[in-house]
Coordinates of C-alpha atoms and ligand atoms in Angstrom, one line a residue:
M24 CA -66.3 54.1 -38.6
R25 CA -65.4 52.6 -35.2
I26 CA -67.2 49.2 -34.4
A27 CA -68.0 47.5 -31.4
L28 CA -68.7 43.8 -32.0
V29 CA -70.5 41.6 -29.2
G30 CA -70.8 38.1 -29.9
M31 CA -68.1 35.8 -31.7
G32 CA -70.2 33.1 -32.9
V33 CA -70.7 32.0 -36.5
V34 CA -72.2 35.2 -37.6
G35 CA -69.6 37.5 -35.6
Q36 CA -66.5 35.7 -37.0
S37 CA -68.2 35.5 -40.6
L38 CA -68.6 39.2 -40.1
L39 CA -64.9 39.9 -39.4
K40 CA -63.9 37.6 -42.4
L41 CA -65.9 39.8 -44.5
I42 CA -64.4 43.1 -43.3
A43 CA -60.9 41.7 -43.8
E44 CA -61.8 40.4 -47.3
N45 CA -63.5 43.6 -48.5
R46 CA -61.8 46.2 -46.7
S47 CA -60.7 48.1 -50.1
E48 CA -63.7 47.9 -51.8
L49 CA -65.8 49.2 -48.9
V50 CA -63.5 52.3 -48.9
A51 CA -63.6 52.6 -52.8
R52 CA -67.2 52.0 -53.0
Y53 CA -69.0 53.7 -50.0
G54 CA -65.9 55.7 -48.5
L55 CA -66.2 53.3 -45.6
G56 CA -63.5 52.6 -43.5
V57 CA -64.2 49.9 -40.8
R58 CA -61.8 49.8 -37.5
V59 CA -63.2 47.4 -34.8
V60 CA -62.2 49.1 -31.7
Y61 CA -64.2 46.7 -29.2
A62 CA -65.1 43.2 -29.2
A63 CA -66.6 40.7 -26.7
D64 CA -67.6 37.0 -26.4
R65 CA -68.2 34.8 -23.4
S66 CA -64.6 35.5 -22.2
G67 CA -65.0 39.1 -21.4
A68 CA -64.4 42.3 -23.4
V69 CA -61.4 44.1 -25.0
H70 CA -60.7 47.6 -26.1
R71 CA -58.2 49.3 -28.5
A72 CA -58.8 52.9 -29.7
T73 CA -56.5 52.2 -32.5
G74 CA -58.5 49.0 -33.5
F75 CA -58.2 45.4 -33.9
S76 CA -57.5 43.6 -36.9
P77 CA -60.0 40.8 -37.6
D78 CA -57.2 38.1 -38.0
E79 CA -56.0 38.8 -34.4
L80 CA -59.9 38.7 -33.0
L81 CA -60.2 35.2 -34.9
E82 CA -56.9 34.1 -33.7
A83 CA -57.7 35.1 -30.0
K84 CA -61.1 33.5 -30.5
K85 CA -59.5 30.0 -31.6
R86 CA -57.2 30.2 -28.2
G87 CA -60.2 30.8 -25.7
G88 CA -61.9 34.2 -26.6
V89 CA -61.4 37.8 -27.2
T90 CA -59.4 38.4 -24.1
K91 CA -56.5 36.4 -25.4
V92 CA -55.8 39.2 -27.7
A93 CA -52.6 41.0 -26.8
D94 CA -51.9 44.4 -26.1
A95 CA -55.5 45.5 -25.4
K96 CA -57.4 46.7 -22.3
A97 CA -59.4 43.8 -21.2
F98 CA -62.8 44.0 -19.2
N99 CA -64.6 41.0 -17.5
N100 CA -67.8 43.2 -17.4
I101 CA -68.9 43.8 -21.3
F102 CA -70.9 46.8 -20.2
D103 CA -68.2 48.8 -18.4
A104 CA -66.0 48.4 -21.5
L105 CA -68.8 49.4 -23.7
E106 CA -69.0 52.6 -21.8
D107 CA -65.3 53.3 -22.7
A108 CA -65.6 52.1 -26.1
E109 CA -66.4 55.4 -28.0
A110 CA -67.7 53.3 -31.0
D111 CA -70.1 54.8 -33.7
V112 CA -71.7 51.6 -34.1
L113 CA -72.6 48.6 -32.0
V114 CA -73.1 45.3 -33.6
D115 CA -75.0 42.8 -31.7
A116 CA -74.3 39.1 -32.7
T117 CA -75.0 37.6 -29.7
P118 CA -77.4 34.4 -29.3
T119 CA -81.1 34.8 -29.7
N120 CA -82.7 34.8 -26.3
I121 CA -86.6 34.7 -26.2
V122 CA -86.9 34.3 -22.5
D123 CA -86.0 37.6 -21.6
G124 CA -83.9 39.1 -24.6
E125 CA -80.8 39.1 -22.9
P126 CA -78.1 39.9 -23.5
S127 CA -79.1 41.7 -26.4
Y128 CA -81.9 43.9 -24.8
S129 CA -79.4 45.6 -22.3
I130 CA -76.5 45.7 -24.8
I131 CA -78.9 47.5 -27.5
R132 CA -80.1 49.9 -24.8
K133 CA -77.1 50.6 -23.4
A134 CA -75.5 51.6 -27.1
I135 CA -78.6 53.6 -27.4
L136 CA -78.0 55.6 -24.1
N137 CA -74.4 56.2 -25.1
G138 CA -75.2 57.5 -28.8
M139 CA -74.3 54.5 -30.9
D140 CA -76.2 53.4 -33.8
V141 CA -77.3 49.8 -33.6
V142 CA -76.9 46.6 -35.8
T143 CA -78.4 43.6 -34.4
V144 CA -78.8 40.2 -35.4
S145 CA -80.3 38.6 -32.5
K146 CA -83.9 38.4 -32.6
G147 CA -85.0 37.8 -29.0
A148 CA -84.9 41.5 -27.6
L149 CA -86.7 42.5 -31.1
A150 CA -89.5 39.5 -30.6
L151 CA -89.9 40.8 -27.1
Y152 CA -89.7 44.5 -27.0
M153 CA -89.5 45.7 -30.8
P154 CA -92.0 48.8 -30.3
A155 CA -90.1 49.9 -27.3
L156 CA -86.7 49.8 -28.5
K157 CA -87.6 51.4 -31.7
E158 CA -89.3 54.2 -29.8
M159 CA -86.1 54.8 -27.5
A160 CA -83.9 54.7 -30.5
N161 CA -86.3 57.4 -32.5
R162 CA -86.3 59.6 -29.5
R163 CA -82.6 59.6 -29.0
R164 CA -82.0 59.8 -33.0
I165 CA -80.3 56.7 -33.0
L166 CA -80.3 54.3 -36.0
L167 CA -81.7 50.6 -35.0
K168 CA -80.9 48.3 -38.1
F169 CA -81.8 44.7 -38.0
S170 CA -81.5 43.3 -41.6
G171 CA -80.0 40.0 -40.6
T172 CA -82.6 39.1 -38.2
V173 CA -85.0 38.0 -41.1
G174 CA -83.8 36.1 -44.1
G175 CA -80.2 35.8 -43.4
G176 CA -78.3 37.3 -46.4
M177 CA -81.7 37.9 -48.5
P178 CA -82.6 41.4 -48.0
V179 CA -86.4 40.7 -47.3
L180 CA -86.8 43.8 -44.9
A181 CA -85.6 46.2 -47.6
F182 CA -87.9 44.5 -50.3
A183 CA -91.0 44.5 -47.9
R184 CA -90.4 48.3 -47.3
E185 CA -90.3 48.7 -51.2
C186 CA -93.6 46.7 -51.6
S187 CA -95.4 49.0 -49.6
K188 CA -94.3 52.4 -50.4
A189 CA -97.0 53.2 -52.7
D190 CA -99.2 50.2 -51.6
R191 CA -100.1 48.5 -48.8
V192 CA -99.1 45.1 -47.5
E193 CA -101.9 43.1 -46.4
Q194 CA -100.5 39.5 -45.6
I195 CA -97.2 38.0 -45.2
E196 CA -96.5 34.3 -45.5
G197 CA -93.2 32.5 -45.9
I198 CA -90.6 30.2 -45.0
L199 CA -88.5 31.8 -42.7
N200 CA -86.1 29.4 -41.0
G201 CA -83.2 27.6 -42.9
T202 CA -82.8 24.8 -40.6
T203 CA -86.0 23.6 -40.7
N204 CA -86.3 23.8 -44.4
Y205 CA -83.2 22.1 -44.6
I206 CA -84.3 19.4 -42.4
L207 CA -87.7 19.0 -44.1
T208 CA -85.9 18.9 -47.8
R209 CA -83.5 16.2 -46.6
M210 CA -86.1 14.0 -44.9
E211 CA -88.1 14.3 -48.2
E212 CA -85.5 13.9 -50.7
E213 CA -83.4 11.4 -49.2
G214 CA -85.7 9.9 -46.7
L215 CA -83.4 11.1 -43.9
E216 CA -84.3 10.7 -40.1
F217 CA -85.2 14.1 -38.3
K218 CA -82.4 14.0 -36.0
Q219 CA -79.7 13.2 -38.8
A220 CA -81.1 16.0 -40.7
L221 CA -80.9 18.3 -37.8
A222 CA -77.3 17.3 -37.1
E223 CA -76.4 18.2 -40.5
A224 CA -77.9 21.8 -40.4
Q225 CA -76.0 22.1 -37.2
L226 CA -72.8 21.2 -38.8
L227 CA -73.5 23.8 -41.7
G228 CA -73.7 26.5 -39.2
Y229 CA -77.7 27.2 -40.1
A230 CA -79.1 26.2 -36.6
E231 CA -79.3 28.5 -33.6
A232 CA -77.2 27.9 -30.5
D233 CA -80.0 26.5 -29.1
P234 CA -81.6 24.5 -32.0
T235 CA -85.0 23.8 -30.2
L236 CA -85.8 27.5 -31.4
D237 CA -85.4 26.2 -34.9
I238 CA -87.4 23.0 -34.8
K239 CA -90.3 24.4 -32.3
G240 CA -91.0 27.0 -34.7
L241 CA -89.7 29.8 -32.3
D242 CA -87.2 31.5 -34.7
T243 CA -89.7 31.8 -37.3
A244 CA -92.3 33.3 -34.6
C245 CA -89.3 36.0 -34.0
K246 CA -89.1 36.6 -37.6
I247 CA -92.7 36.9 -38.4
T248 CA -93.2 39.1 -35.5
I249 CA -90.6 41.4 -36.7
L250 CA -92.0 41.6 -40.1
A251 CA -95.4 42.3 -38.8
N252 CA -94.0 45.0 -36.8
E253 CA -91.9 46.4 -39.3
V254 CA -94.3 45.7 -42.4
L255 CA -97.6 45.7 -41.1
G256 CA -97.4 48.3 -38.6
M257 CA -98.4 45.9 -35.8
K258 CA -97.2 46.3 -32.3
A259 CA -96.9 42.3 -31.7
T260 CA -94.6 40.2 -29.4
I261 CA -93.7 36.8 -29.9
N262 CA -96.4 35.9 -27.3
D263 CA -98.9 36.9 -29.9
V264 CA -98.0 34.2 -32.0
K265 CA -99.5 30.6 -32.4
V266 CA -96.8 28.5 -32.8
T267 CA -96.4 25.1 -33.8
G268 CA -92.9 23.1 -34.9
I269 CA -91.9 20.5 -37.0
D270 CA -90.6 18.0 -34.0
T271 CA -93.4 16.1 -34.0
L272 CA -93.5 15.6 -37.9
S273 CA -92.7 12.0 -38.9
S274 CA -90.9 11.1 -42.2
Q275 CA -93.9 9.1 -43.4
E276 CA -96.0 12.5 -43.1
V277 CA -93.3 14.6 -45.1
N278 CA -93.1 12.0 -47.6
R279 CA -97.0 11.5 -47.9
A280 CA -97.1 15.2 -49.0
R281 CA -94.4 14.7 -51.7
M282 CA -96.4 11.6 -53.2
T283 CA -99.2 14.1 -53.6
G284 CA -97.5 16.6 -55.5
K285 CA -97.1 18.9 -52.3
A286 CA -94.5 19.9 -49.9
M287 CA -94.5 20.2 -46.1
R288 CA -93.1 23.3 -45.1
L289 CA -92.8 25.3 -41.9
I290 CA -94.7 28.6 -42.7
G291 CA -95.0 31.9 -40.7
Y292 CA -98.2 34.0 -41.4
A293 CA -99.0 37.5 -40.6
G294 CA -102.3 39.1 -41.5
K295 CA -105.0 41.0 -39.9
D296 CA -104.9 40.5 -36.2
V297 CA -103.6 36.9 -37.0
L298 CA -100.0 35.7 -36.1
E299 CA -99.3 31.8 -36.7
V300 CA -96.3 29.5 -37.2
S301 CA -97.0 26.1 -38.2
P302 CA -96.3 22.9 -40.6
R303 CA -98.3 23.2 -43.9
E304 CA -98.5 21.2 -47.0
I305 CA -98.1 23.5 -50.0
D306 CA -98.2 22.9 -53.8
A307 CA -94.7 21.6 -54.7
K308 CA -94.7 24.2 -57.6
D309 CA -95.7 27.2 -55.3
P310 CA -92.5 29.7 -55.4
L311 CA -92.8 29.3 -51.7
A312 CA -91.6 25.5 -51.8
V313 CA -88.2 26.5 -51.6
K314 CA -85.6 23.7 -50.8
M315 CA -82.6 23.2 -48.3
A316 CA -81.4 26.4 -46.4
M317 CA -83.3 29.0 -48.6
N318 CA -85.9 31.3 -47.2
A319 CA -89.0 32.6 -49.3
V320 CA -91.7 35.2 -48.5
R321 CA -94.7 36.3 -50.1
F322 CA -96.0 40.0 -49.5
K323 CA -99.7 40.3 -50.6
T324 CA -100.5 43.7 -51.3
T325 CA -103.7 46.0 -51.9
Y326 CA -103.1 47.3 -55.4
S327 CA -100.0 45.4 -57.0
G328 CA -100.7 41.7 -56.1
S329 CA -98.3 39.4 -54.8
H330 CA -94.5 39.8 -54.7
V331 CA -92.2 36.8 -53.8
I332 CA -88.6 37.1 -52.6
S333 CA -86.6 34.2 -52.2
G334 CA -82.9 33.7 -51.0
K335 CA -80.4 32.2 -48.5
G336 CA -82.0 32.3 -45.3
A337 CA -79.5 31.4 -42.9
G338 CA -75.7 31.1 -42.8
G339 CA -72.9 33.1 -41.3
V340 CA -71.3 34.8 -44.0
E341 CA -74.9 35.1 -45.8
T342 CA -76.0 37.0 -42.5
A343 CA -72.8 38.8 -42.2
T344 CA -73.8 40.4 -45.6
A345 CA -76.8 41.9 -44.2
V346 CA -74.7 43.1 -41.1
I347 CA -72.3 45.1 -43.7
R348 CA -75.5 46.2 -45.7
D349 CA -76.8 47.8 -42.4
I350 CA -73.4 49.5 -41.5
I351 CA -73.2 50.8 -45.3
S352 CA -76.8 52.4 -45.1
I353 CA -75.6 53.9 -41.5
K354 CA -72.6 55.4 -43.0
M355 CA -74.6 56.6 -46.1
Y356 CA -77.3 58.2 -43.9
R357 CA -74.7 59.9 -41.4
S358 CA -72.8 61.3 -44.5
E359 CA -76.0 62.9 -46.0
A360 CA -77.0 63.9 -42.6
G361 CA -73.5 66.0 -42.3
E362 CA -72.2 64.0 -39.7
K363 CA -68.6 62.5 -39.8
V364 CA -68.3 58.9 -39.2
Ligands
HSE551 N1 -81.3 29.4 -37.2 C1 -81.9 30.4 -38.2 C2 -82.3 29.7 -39.4 C3 -80.5 31.4 -38.6 O1 -82.1 28.3 -39.3 O2 -83.0 30.3 -40.4 C4 -81.2 32.5 -39.3 O3 -81.8 33.4 -38.8

């Protein structure tokens, strides 16, 4: 499978490491041979039909960007190169931008128009244009996968789809942002100041390139929008979500909750006609009251009650596993459909 990788941040680099470490296992278990034929970052784009080794791309990145790689066709404009790339799957690991969804929005559209299946971990384009992008992909029989946009390494979208197969999910509530959960846990357990806890979360690679998206609740808003569209059948955008972040919370407020058997958590909620993100005090024994960078989501269904899933919600390698899961499901779908990948 020929991969075009756009974005060489925490997730893009982790993906390359995972591919290198699991190459033979992917072949043995899924018949999946992965070849990265195109890579792009802020320095530009490179293309080599025979493929790049993950190590040479990671090395080039350390020296200033993918265009530092030797013996490759280099382009300043990532879109020109994408035209030539002849890849089977585009992996979009660009930073989330909720103003206009770029560059993710244009990259995804370009890939769809060029007949590439798409895996994205970038949330902005989906939070703004998910119904339109899905329709565009469906019309052209392109697979558009986005497991890594919600829950990091935890397969929350797959779980939700299972929950709604013979049932109906009516409400979704959960902790969907690792950075803020890490900050709140460090504040409640160690009495840390907000700023110090945020600096730690950034160092650990949990925060967005722009961490205000995390602390103002906008990252959670992207995720609850994606979940509401995918699981509740809404046609929502991030602008439909009422959002309050944790940036105005004091350590006293967090501590007061802890003293009364509660936990202060940033909760995303989606129900009938309601989309909301806000800090709430929940029972410390509630399964949603997870700690550090964990995420937890509860799906309330019509017939089978509530189902909760929790797991590692942020981090480069965790999110890269979601990308690999999507690539595997594309491989399996295309193989079953009789197409060679
Ligand atoms: N910044 C995000 C978080 C990364 O902290 O949850 C995962 O989407």
